[in-house]
C-alpha cells in the first residue's frame, strides 16, 4: 500500500494499466482490419466476440478498471507535481523533452473524450440510432455496414483522424515511458526503446486511419456497391 502511494508506485500503476490499454488497442486494430477482408470476415469476428458472453464482460471490466486507474493516477501525479513546485520555472526551458512528452495530460484527456464519443457512435449507437437495426444476411448485427456508413460522413471521419493523431502522440511518448518505468530497458537500450515506441505509434496511426481513409476514398464500399 505504501508502495502504491509513493510517487514511483503511482508511475508503476500507470505503466501496468497503460500496458493493458496498449494491448487492447493492438488487438482492436487487428480485429478492425478484417474490414479489408470483407463484410463476412468483419461480422464473423464481431459475432465471435459477442459469443464470448461473460468473458467479454470480464474483459470489458478489466479495461474500464485500467482506464479509470490510469487516469485517476495521472491526475494525482499532476496535483502532487504542482504542489511540489507551486511556482513554475521563470524560463520555459524544456530541455530535451518532446512535444508528445509535454502534452501527455492534454492528449490523454482528449483521447478519453474520443473514447466516450466512439462508444456512443459504434457500441451504444446513440449518435446514430439507425445503426442499431442493421442486420447482415445471417440476421446478426451488421458491423461492416455500420462502419462503412459511419465513415462515409467526412465530419465523423475527420473527428476520428484527429483523435487517432492524438492517440498516436500520446503513445509516442507513453510506450517508451512505460518500458522505462517497468525497468525493462537499460543505459544501452534506452534510445532504441524510445525509437521503437515512436515507430509503434506511427504504425498504429497508419493502421487505424487506413480504415476511414479507405472508406472515404471508396476503396471499401457497401456490398454490391462499387465506386
Ligand atoms: C478506425 C478506427 C476504429 C474503428 C473502425 C473501430 C471500430 C469499433 C467498432 C465497430 C466497435 C463496436 C463493436 C461491436 O459493436 O461489435 C468498437 C468498440 C470499441 N472501440 Fe473501437 N474502433 C476504432 C478505433 C478505436 C480506438 C483508437 C480505441 C481506443 C482508443 C477504440 C476503443 C473501443 C472500445 C473501448 C470499444 C468497446 C469495446 C466493447 O464493447 O467491448 N476504438 N470499435
PDB file of C-alpha atoms and ligand atoms in Angstrom:
ATOM      1  CA  UNK A   1       0.000   0.000   0.000  1.00  0.00           C
ATOM      2  CA  UNK A   2       2.857   2.388   0.875  1.00  0.00           C
ATOM      3  CA  UNK A   3       4.491   1.491  -2.473  1.00  0.00           C
ATOM      4  CA  UNK A   4       1.285   2.295  -4.429  1.00  0.00           C
ATOM      5  CA  UNK A   5       1.007   5.616  -2.580  1.00  0.00           C
ATOM      6  CA  UNK A   6       4.611   6.591  -3.351  1.00  0.00           C
ATOM      7  CA  UNK A   7       5.446   8.553  -6.481  1.00  0.00           C
ATOM      8  CA  UNK A   8       7.282   5.606  -8.084  1.00  0.00           C
ATOM      9  CA  UNK A   9       4.396   3.303  -7.101  1.00  0.00           C
ATOM     10  CA  UNK A  10       1.935   5.558  -8.921  1.00  0.00           C
ATOM     11  CA  UNK A  11       4.167   5.610 -12.008  1.00  0.00           C
ATOM     12  CA  UNK A  12       4.314   1.809 -11.853  1.00  0.00           C
ATOM     13  CA  UNK A  13       0.497   1.649 -11.670  1.00  0.00           C
ATOM     14  CA  UNK A  14       0.268   3.923 -14.707  1.00  0.00           C
ATOM     15  CA  UNK A  15       2.746   1.761 -16.612  1.00  0.00           C
ATOM     16  CA  UNK A  16       0.933  -1.524 -15.873  1.00  0.00           C
ATOM     17  CA  UNK A  17      -2.530  -0.129 -16.703  1.00  0.00           C
ATOM     18  CA  UNK A  18      -1.065   1.629 -19.770  1.00  0.00           C
ATOM     19  CA  UNK A  19       0.377  -1.703 -20.943  1.00  0.00           C
ATOM     20  CA  UNK A  20      -3.052  -3.387 -20.701  1.00  0.00           C
ATOM     21  CA  UNK A  21      -4.634  -0.492 -22.648  1.00  0.00           C
ATOM     22  CA  UNK A  22      -1.918  -0.689 -25.333  1.00  0.00           C
ATOM     23  CA  UNK A  23      -2.626  -4.448 -25.590  1.00  0.00           C
ATOM     24  CA  UNK A  24      -6.301  -3.675 -26.193  1.00  0.00           C
ATOM     25  CA  UNK A  25      -5.522  -1.024 -28.803  1.00  0.00           C
ATOM     26  CA  UNK A  26      -3.357  -3.534 -30.717  1.00  0.00           C
ATOM     27  CA  UNK A  27      -5.952  -6.320 -30.524  1.00  0.00           C
ATOM     28  CA  UNK A  28      -8.753  -3.932 -31.522  1.00  0.00           C
ATOM     29  CA  UNK A  29      -6.781  -2.793 -34.570  1.00  0.00           C
ATOM     30  CA  UNK A  30      -6.099  -6.391 -35.641  1.00  0.00           C
ATOM     31  CA  UNK A  31      -9.851  -7.136 -35.409  1.00  0.00           C
ATOM     32  CA  UNK A  32     -10.870  -3.951 -37.241  1.00  0.00           C
ATOM     33  CA  UNK A  33      -8.528  -4.719 -40.139  1.00  0.00           C
ATOM     34  CA  UNK A  34     -10.876  -7.615 -41.063  1.00  0.00           C
ATOM     35  CA  UNK A  35     -12.835  -4.874 -42.833  1.00  0.00           C
ATOM     36  CA  UNK A  36     -10.317  -5.217 -45.681  1.00  0.00           C
ATOM     37  CA  UNK A  37     -11.082  -8.950 -45.975  1.00  0.00           C
ATOM     38  CA  UNK A  38     -14.802  -8.253 -46.394  1.00  0.00           C
ATOM     39  CA  UNK A  39     -18.192  -7.967 -44.670  1.00  0.00           C
ATOM     40  CA  UNK A  40     -18.413 -11.665 -43.748  1.00  0.00           C
ATOM     41  CA  UNK A  41     -14.980 -11.629 -42.107  1.00  0.00           C
ATOM     42  CA  UNK A  42     -15.581  -8.484 -40.002  1.00  0.00           C
ATOM     43  CA  UNK A  43     -19.091  -9.535 -38.977  1.00  0.00           C
ATOM     44  CA  UNK A  44     -17.948 -13.066 -38.091  1.00  0.00           C
ATOM     45  CA  UNK A  45     -15.173 -11.580 -35.921  1.00  0.00           C
ATOM     46  CA  UNK A  46     -17.674  -9.260 -34.145  1.00  0.00           C
ATOM     47  CA  UNK A  47     -20.030 -12.208 -33.598  1.00  0.00           C
ATOM     48  CA  UNK A  48     -17.207 -14.320 -32.128  1.00  0.00           C
ATOM     49  CA  UNK A  49     -16.539 -11.525 -29.613  1.00  0.00           C
ATOM     50  CA  UNK A  50     -20.233 -11.317 -28.696  1.00  0.00           C
ATOM     51  CA  UNK A  51     -20.349 -15.087 -28.215  1.00  0.00           C
ATOM     52  CA  UNK A  52     -17.652 -14.839 -25.528  1.00  0.00           C
ATOM     53  CA  UNK A  53     -20.579 -13.832 -23.287  1.00  0.00           C
ATOM     54  CA  UNK A  54     -19.486 -13.456 -19.635  1.00  0.00           C
ATOM     55  CA  UNK A  55     -15.798 -13.497 -20.629  1.00  0.00           C
ATOM     56  CA  UNK A  56     -16.401 -10.419 -22.807  1.00  0.00           C
ATOM     57  CA  UNK A  57     -17.863  -8.640 -19.778  1.00  0.00           C
ATOM     58  CA  UNK A  58     -14.835  -9.627 -17.666  1.00  0.00           C
ATOM     59  CA  UNK A  59     -12.553  -8.196 -20.385  1.00  0.00           C
ATOM     60  CA  UNK A  60     -14.638  -5.003 -20.543  1.00  0.00           C
ATOM     61  CA  UNK A  61     -14.458  -4.735 -16.735  1.00  0.00           C
ATOM     62  CA  UNK A  62     -10.665  -5.107 -16.716  1.00  0.00           C
ATOM     63  CA  UNK A  63     -10.356  -2.481 -19.479  1.00  0.00           C
ATOM     64  CA  UNK A  64     -12.603   0.007 -17.700  1.00  0.00           C
ATOM     65  CA  UNK A  65     -10.759  -0.583 -14.427  1.00  0.00           C
ATOM     66  CA  UNK A  66      -7.387   0.048 -16.121  1.00  0.00           C
ATOM     67  CA  UNK A  67      -8.681   3.206 -17.843  1.00  0.00           C
ATOM     68  CA  UNK A  68     -10.055   4.633 -14.586  1.00  0.00           C
ATOM     69  CA  UNK A  69      -6.917   3.772 -12.557  1.00  0.00           C
ATOM     70  CA  UNK A  70      -4.652   5.141 -15.340  1.00  0.00           C
ATOM     71  CA  UNK A  71      -6.491   8.470 -15.455  1.00  0.00           C
ATOM     72  CA  UNK A  72      -7.034   8.853 -11.693  1.00  0.00           C
ATOM     73  CA  UNK A  73      -3.339   8.145 -11.023  1.00  0.00           C
ATOM     74  CA  UNK A  74      -2.285  10.632 -13.720  1.00  0.00           C
ATOM     75  CA  UNK A  75      -4.449  13.339 -12.113  1.00  0.00           C
ATOM     76  CA  UNK A  76      -2.959  12.608  -8.660  1.00  0.00           C
ATOM     77  CA  UNK A  77       0.596  12.776 -10.048  1.00  0.00           C
ATOM     78  CA  UNK A  78      -0.106  16.119 -11.752  1.00  0.00           C
ATOM     79  CA  UNK A  79      -1.537  17.517  -8.494  1.00  0.00           C
ATOM     80  CA  UNK A  80       1.462  16.249  -6.491  1.00  0.00           C
ATOM     81  CA  UNK A  81       3.910  17.766  -9.006  1.00  0.00           C
ATOM     82  CA  UNK A  82       2.119  21.117  -8.827  1.00  0.00           C
ATOM     83  CA  UNK A  83       2.256  21.015  -5.004  1.00  0.00           C
ATOM     84  CA  UNK A  84       5.965  20.208  -5.112  1.00  0.00           C
ATOM     85  CA  UNK A  85       6.634  23.125  -7.475  1.00  0.00           C
ATOM     86  CA  UNK A  86       3.829  25.720  -6.997  1.00  0.00           C
ATOM     87  CA  UNK A  87       5.731  28.418  -8.907  1.00  0.00           C
ATOM     88  CA  UNK A  88       6.526  27.349 -12.486  1.00  0.00           C
ATOM     89  CA  UNK A  89      10.021  27.870 -13.869  1.00  0.00           C
ATOM     90  CA  UNK A  90      10.570  31.505 -14.939  1.00  0.00           C
ATOM     91  CA  UNK A  91      12.093  30.446 -18.244  1.00  0.00           C
ATOM     92  CA  UNK A  92      10.354  27.688 -20.175  1.00  0.00           C
ATOM     93  CA  UNK A  93      13.429  25.573 -20.712  1.00  0.00           C
ATOM     94  CA  UNK A  94      12.013  22.286 -21.980  1.00  0.00           C
ATOM     95  CA  UNK A  95      15.470  20.699 -22.270  1.00  0.00           C
ATOM     96  CA  UNK A  96      15.283  17.542 -24.367  1.00  0.00           C
ATOM     97  CA  UNK A  97      11.602  16.787 -23.676  1.00  0.00           C
ATOM     98  CA  UNK A  98       9.419  16.310 -26.759  1.00  0.00           C
ATOM     99  CA  UNK A  99       6.053  17.897 -27.628  1.00  0.00           C
ATOM    100  CA  UNK A 100       4.487  14.446 -27.089  1.00  0.00           C
ATOM    101  CA  UNK A 101       6.032  14.222 -23.613  1.00  0.00           C
ATOM    102  CA  UNK A 102       4.940  17.692 -22.536  1.00  0.00           C
ATOM    103  CA  UNK A 103       1.348  17.224 -23.761  1.00  0.00           C
ATOM    104  CA  UNK A 104       0.600  13.834 -22.155  1.00  0.00           C
ATOM    105  CA  UNK A 105      -2.154  15.203 -19.884  1.00  0.00           C
ATOM    106  CA  UNK A 106      -3.832  17.091 -22.722  1.00  0.00           C
ATOM    107  CA  UNK A 107      -3.637  14.258 -25.287  1.00  0.00           C
ATOM    108  CA  UNK A 108      -4.781  11.804 -22.589  1.00  0.00           C
ATOM    109  CA  UNK A 109      -7.897  13.862 -21.803  1.00  0.00           C
ATOM    110  CA  UNK A 110      -8.732  14.316 -25.491  1.00  0.00           C
ATOM    111  CA  UNK A 111      -8.302  10.578 -26.182  1.00  0.00           C
ATOM    112  CA  UNK A 112     -10.683   9.900 -23.286  1.00  0.00           C
ATOM    113  CA  UNK A 113     -13.247  12.294 -24.817  1.00  0.00           C
ATOM    114  CA  UNK A 114     -12.810  10.425 -28.111  1.00  0.00           C
ATOM    115  CA  UNK A 115     -13.430   7.038 -26.405  1.00  0.00           C
ATOM    116  CA  UNK A 116     -16.705   8.383 -24.951  1.00  0.00           C
ATOM    117  CA  UNK A 117     -17.774   9.579 -28.430  1.00  0.00           C
ATOM    118  CA  UNK A 118     -16.646   6.301 -30.057  1.00  0.00           C
ATOM    119  CA  UNK A 119     -18.699   4.198 -27.602  1.00  0.00           C
ATOM    120  CA  UNK A 120     -21.758   6.388 -28.247  1.00  0.00           C
ATOM    121  CA  UNK A 121     -21.158   6.042 -32.006  1.00  0.00           C
ATOM    122  CA  UNK A 122     -20.473   2.322 -32.593  1.00  0.00           C
ATOM    123  CA  UNK A 123     -21.212   0.461 -29.330  1.00  0.00           C
ATOM    124  CA  UNK A 124     -24.252   2.217 -27.816  1.00  0.00           C
ATOM    125  CA  UNK A 125     -25.209   3.750 -31.207  1.00  0.00           C
ATOM    126  CA  UNK A 126     -26.906   6.754 -29.592  1.00  0.00           C
ATOM    127  CA  UNK A 127     -25.426   9.279 -32.033  1.00  0.00           C
ATOM    128  CA  UNK A 128     -26.756   7.176 -34.957  1.00  0.00           C
ATOM    129  CA  UNK A 129     -29.703   5.062 -33.633  1.00  0.00           C
ATOM    130  CA  UNK A 130     -30.318   3.721 -37.180  1.00  0.00           C
ATOM    131  CA  UNK A 131     -27.063   1.689 -36.850  1.00  0.00           C
ATOM    132  CA  UNK A 132     -28.742  -0.499 -34.203  1.00  0.00           C
ATOM    133  CA  UNK A 133     -31.149  -2.018 -36.762  1.00  0.00           C
ATOM    134  CA  UNK A 134     -28.549  -3.078 -39.342  1.00  0.00           C
ATOM    135  CA  UNK A 135     -28.608  -6.859 -39.895  1.00  0.00           C
ATOM    136  CA  UNK A 136     -26.426  -8.993 -42.176  1.00  0.00           C
ATOM    137  CA  UNK A 137     -27.636 -11.958 -44.313  1.00  0.00           C
ATOM    138  CA  UNK A 138     -27.376 -14.249 -41.262  1.00  0.00           C
ATOM    139  CA  UNK A 139     -29.520 -11.927 -39.126  1.00  0.00           C
ATOM    140  CA  UNK A 140     -26.621 -10.735 -36.931  1.00  0.00           C
ATOM    141  CA  UNK A 141     -25.631  -7.126 -36.262  1.00  0.00           C
ATOM    142  CA  UNK A 142     -24.001  -5.774 -39.439  1.00  0.00           C
ATOM    143  CA  UNK A 143     -20.830  -4.146 -38.064  1.00  0.00           C
ATOM    144  CA  UNK A 144     -19.307  -3.850 -41.565  1.00  0.00           C
ATOM    145  CA  UNK A 145     -22.189  -1.734 -42.944  1.00  0.00           C
ATOM    146  CA  UNK A 146     -22.239   0.339 -39.727  1.00  0.00           C
ATOM    147  CA  UNK A 147     -18.526   1.191 -40.020  1.00  0.00           C
ATOM    148  CA  UNK A 148     -18.739   1.975 -43.764  1.00  0.00           C
ATOM    149  CA  UNK A 149     -21.842   4.183 -43.341  1.00  0.00           C
ATOM    150  CA  UNK A 150     -20.210   5.809 -40.299  1.00  0.00           C
ATOM    151  CA  UNK A 151     -17.021   6.767 -42.117  1.00  0.00           C
ATOM    152  CA  UNK A 152     -18.750   7.917 -45.315  1.00  0.00           C
ATOM    153  CA  UNK A 153     -19.523  11.042 -43.286  1.00  0.00           C
ATOM    154  CA  UNK A 154     -16.500  13.347 -43.771  1.00  0.00           C
ATOM    155  CA  UNK A 155     -17.074  15.154 -40.468  1.00  0.00           C
ATOM    156  CA  UNK A 156     -17.133  11.880 -38.492  1.00  0.00           C
ATOM    157  CA  UNK A 157     -14.044  10.560 -40.293  1.00  0.00           C
ATOM    158  CA  UNK A 158     -12.337  13.907 -39.612  1.00  0.00           C
ATOM    159  CA  UNK A 159     -13.023  13.579 -35.870  1.00  0.00           C
ATOM    160  CA  UNK A 160     -11.627  10.014 -35.926  1.00  0.00           C
ATOM    161  CA  UNK A 161      -8.471  11.050 -37.806  1.00  0.00           C
ATOM    162  CA  UNK A 162      -7.752  13.904 -35.375  1.00  0.00           C
ATOM    163  CA  UNK A 163      -8.396  11.589 -32.399  1.00  0.00           C
ATOM    164  CA  UNK A 164      -6.123   8.892 -33.879  1.00  0.00           C
ATOM    165  CA  UNK A 165      -3.384  11.502 -34.283  1.00  0.00           C
ATOM    166  CA  UNK A 166      -3.774  12.476 -30.621  1.00  0.00           C
ATOM    167  CA  UNK A 167      -3.688   8.802 -29.583  1.00  0.00           C
ATOM    168  CA  UNK A 168      -0.502   8.354 -31.632  1.00  0.00           C
ATOM    169  CA  UNK A 169       1.033  11.408 -29.950  1.00  0.00           C
ATOM    170  CA  UNK A 170       0.088  10.038 -26.500  1.00  0.00           C
ATOM    171  CA  UNK A 171       1.614   6.628 -27.257  1.00  0.00           C
ATOM    172  CA  UNK A 172       4.645   8.193 -28.957  1.00  0.00           C
ATOM    173  CA  UNK A 173       5.884   9.140 -25.502  1.00  0.00           C
ATOM    174  CA  UNK A 174       3.823   6.719 -23.407  1.00  0.00           C
ATOM    175  CA  UNK A 175       5.160   3.411 -24.728  1.00  0.00           C
ATOM    176  CA  UNK A 176       8.848   4.311 -24.217  1.00  0.00           C
ATOM    177  CA  UNK A 177       8.000   5.770 -20.841  1.00  0.00           C
ATOM    178  CA  UNK A 178       6.189   2.657 -19.583  1.00  0.00           C
ATOM    179  CA  UNK A 179       9.075   0.396 -20.619  1.00  0.00           C
ATOM    180  CA  UNK A 180      11.391   2.727 -18.690  1.00  0.00           C
ATOM    181  CA  UNK A 181       9.186   2.693 -15.561  1.00  0.00           C
ATOM    182  CA  UNK A 182       8.883  -1.100 -15.604  1.00  0.00           C
ATOM    183  CA  UNK A 183      12.691  -1.240 -15.715  1.00  0.00           C
ATOM    184  CA  UNK A 184      12.683  -3.254 -18.959  1.00  0.00           C
ATOM    185  CA  UNK A 185      15.495  -1.246 -20.538  1.00  0.00           C
ATOM    186  CA  UNK A 186      18.978  -0.115 -19.568  1.00  0.00           C
ATOM    187  CA  UNK A 187      21.519   2.593 -20.474  1.00  0.00           C
ATOM    188  CA  UNK A 188      22.399   0.705 -23.676  1.00  0.00           C
ATOM    189  CA  UNK A 189      18.855   0.152 -24.982  1.00  0.00           C
ATOM    190  CA  UNK A 190      17.238   3.409 -23.798  1.00  0.00           C
ATOM    191  CA  UNK A 191      17.430   5.222 -27.150  1.00  0.00           C
ATOM    192  CA  UNK A 192      16.395   2.126 -29.121  1.00  0.00           C
ATOM    193  CA  UNK A 193      13.360   1.598 -26.863  1.00  0.00           C
ATOM    194  CA  UNK A 194      12.361   5.241 -27.290  1.00  0.00           C
ATOM    195  CA  UNK A 195      12.613   4.955 -31.083  1.00  0.00           C
ATOM    196  CA  UNK A 196      10.687   1.662 -31.068  1.00  0.00           C
ATOM    197  CA  UNK A 197       7.871   3.320 -29.065  1.00  0.00           C
ATOM    198  CA  UNK A 198       7.745   6.146 -31.598  1.00  0.00           C
ATOM    199  CA  UNK A 199       7.728   3.730 -34.558  1.00  0.00           C
ATOM    200  CA  UNK A 200       4.948   1.735 -32.870  1.00  0.00           C
ATOM    201  CA  UNK A 201       2.757   4.837 -32.507  1.00  0.00           C
ATOM    202  CA  UNK A 202       3.261   5.738 -36.184  1.00  0.00           C
ATOM    203  CA  UNK A 203       2.333   2.190 -37.302  1.00  0.00           C
ATOM    204  CA  UNK A 204      -0.734   2.243 -35.090  1.00  0.00           C
ATOM    205  CA  UNK A 205      -1.825   5.553 -36.613  1.00  0.00           C
ATOM    206  CA  UNK A 206      -1.352   4.227 -40.160  1.00  0.00           C
ATOM    207  CA  UNK A 207      -3.247   1.018 -39.339  1.00  0.00           C
ATOM    208  CA  UNK A 208      -6.260   2.688 -37.718  1.00  0.00           C
ATOM    209  CA  UNK A 209      -6.519   5.671 -40.067  1.00  0.00           C
ATOM    210  CA  UNK A 210      -6.357   3.360 -43.120  1.00  0.00           C
ATOM    211  CA  UNK A 211      -9.995   2.409 -42.331  1.00  0.00           C
ATOM    212  CA  UNK A 212     -11.717   5.844 -42.543  1.00  0.00           C
ATOM    213  CA  UNK A 213      -9.385   6.824 -45.405  1.00  0.00           C
ATOM    214  CA  UNK A 214     -10.255   3.638 -47.368  1.00  0.00           C
ATOM    215  CA  UNK A 215     -13.991   4.299 -46.884  1.00  0.00           C
ATOM    216  CA  UNK A 216     -13.720   7.976 -47.874  1.00  0.00           C
ATOM    217  CA  UNK A 217     -11.699   7.049 -50.960  1.00  0.00           C
ATOM    218  CA  UNK A 218     -14.284   4.434 -51.965  1.00  0.00           C
ATOM    219  CA  UNK A 219     -11.797   1.556 -51.640  1.00  0.00           C
ATOM    220  CA  UNK A 220     -14.048  -0.090 -49.028  1.00  0.00           C
ATOM    221  CA  UNK A 221     -17.732   0.059 -50.017  1.00  0.00           C
ATOM    222  CA  UNK A 222     -21.082  -1.461 -49.084  1.00  0.00           C
ATOM    223  CA  UNK A 223     -21.664  -4.961 -50.579  1.00  0.00           C
ATOM    224  CA  UNK A 224     -22.918  -4.685 -54.154  1.00  0.00           C
ATOM    225  CA  UNK A 225     -21.760  -1.051 -54.453  1.00  0.00           C
ATOM    226  CA  UNK A 226     -18.624  -0.279 -56.445  1.00  0.00           C
ATOM    227  CA  UNK A 227     -17.072   3.151 -56.922  1.00  0.00           C
TER     228      UNK A 227
HETATM  229  C1  LIG B   1     -10.708   3.347 -37.320  1.00  0.00           C
HETATM  230  C2  LIG B   1     -10.728   3.210 -36.020  1.00  0.00           C
HETATM  231  C3  LIG B   1     -11.709   2.343 -35.260  1.00  0.00           C
HETATM  232  C4  LIG B   1     -12.745   1.555 -35.709  1.00  0.00           C
HETATM  233  C5  LIG B   1     -13.197   1.285 -37.132  1.00  0.00           C
HETATM  234  C6  LIG B   1     -13.365   0.972 -34.541  1.00  0.00           C
HETATM  235  C7  LIG B   1     -14.469   0.131 -34.555  1.00  0.00           C
HETATM  236  C8  LIG B   1     -15.186  -0.278 -33.470  1.00  0.00           C
HETATM  237  C9  LIG B   1     -16.446  -0.970 -33.501  1.00  0.00           C
HETATM  238  C10 LIG B   1     -17.166  -1.394 -34.771  1.00  0.00           C
HETATM  239  C11 LIG B   1     -16.845  -1.195 -32.221  1.00  0.00           C
HETATM  240  C12 LIG B   1     -18.142  -1.881 -31.745  1.00  0.00           C
HETATM  241  C13 LIG B   1     -18.057  -3.371 -31.937  1.00  0.00           C
HETATM  242  C14 LIG B   1     -19.421  -4.020 -31.878  1.00  0.00           C
HETATM  243  O1  LIG B   1     -20.422  -3.368 -31.623  1.00  0.00           O
HETATM  244  O2  LIG B   1     -19.455  -5.220 -32.078  1.00  0.00           O
HETATM  245  C15 LIG B   1     -15.818  -0.634 -31.354  1.00  0.00           C
HETATM  246  C16 LIG B   1     -15.829  -0.677 -29.976  1.00  0.00           C
HETATM  247  C17 LIG B   1     -14.837  -0.143 -29.177  1.00  0.00           C
HETATM  248  N1  LIG B   1     -13.736   0.563 -29.574  1.00  0.00           N
HETATM  249 FE1  LIG B   1     -13.217   0.963 -31.475  1.00  0.00          FE
HETATM  250  N2  LIG B   1     -12.691   1.392 -33.426  1.00  0.00           N
HETATM  251  C18 LIG B   1     -11.675   2.234 -33.817  1.00  0.00           C
HETATM  252  C19 LIG B   1     -10.757   2.871 -33.001  1.00  0.00           C
HETATM  253  C20 LIG B   1     -10.694   2.727 -31.628  1.00  0.00           C
HETATM  254  C21 LIG B   1      -9.668   3.293 -30.781  1.00  0.00           C
HETATM  255  C22 LIG B   1      -8.476   4.106 -31.302  1.00  0.00           C
HETATM  256  C23 LIG B   1      -9.971   2.945 -29.499  1.00  0.00           C
HETATM  257  C24 LIG B   1      -9.255   3.274 -28.222  1.00  0.00           C
HETATM  258  C25 LIG B   1      -8.518   4.315 -28.021  1.00  0.00           C
HETATM  259  C26 LIG B   1     -11.192   2.172 -29.547  1.00  0.00           C
HETATM  260  C27 LIG B   1     -11.832   1.659 -28.432  1.00  0.00           C
HETATM  261  C28 LIG B   1     -13.012   0.925 -28.459  1.00  0.00           C
HETATM  262  C29 LIG B   1     -13.677   0.411 -27.289  1.00  0.00           C
HETATM  263  C30 LIG B   1     -13.205   0.592 -25.835  1.00  0.00           C
HETATM  264  C31 LIG B   1     -14.811  -0.267 -27.726  1.00  0.00           C
HETATM  265  C32 LIG B   1     -15.856  -1.008 -26.869  1.00  0.00           C
HETATM  266  C33 LIG B   1     -15.463  -2.464 -26.840  1.00  0.00           C
HETATM  267  C34 LIG B   1     -16.555  -3.296 -26.222  1.00  0.00           C
HETATM  268  O3  LIG B   1     -17.718  -3.061 -26.490  1.00  0.00           O
HETATM  269  O4  LIG B   1     -16.221  -4.214 -25.502  1.00  0.00           O
HETATM  270  N3  LIG B   1     -11.588   2.056 -30.842  1.00  0.00           N
HETATM  271  N4  LIG B   1     -14.830  -0.083 -32.140  1.00  0.00           N
END
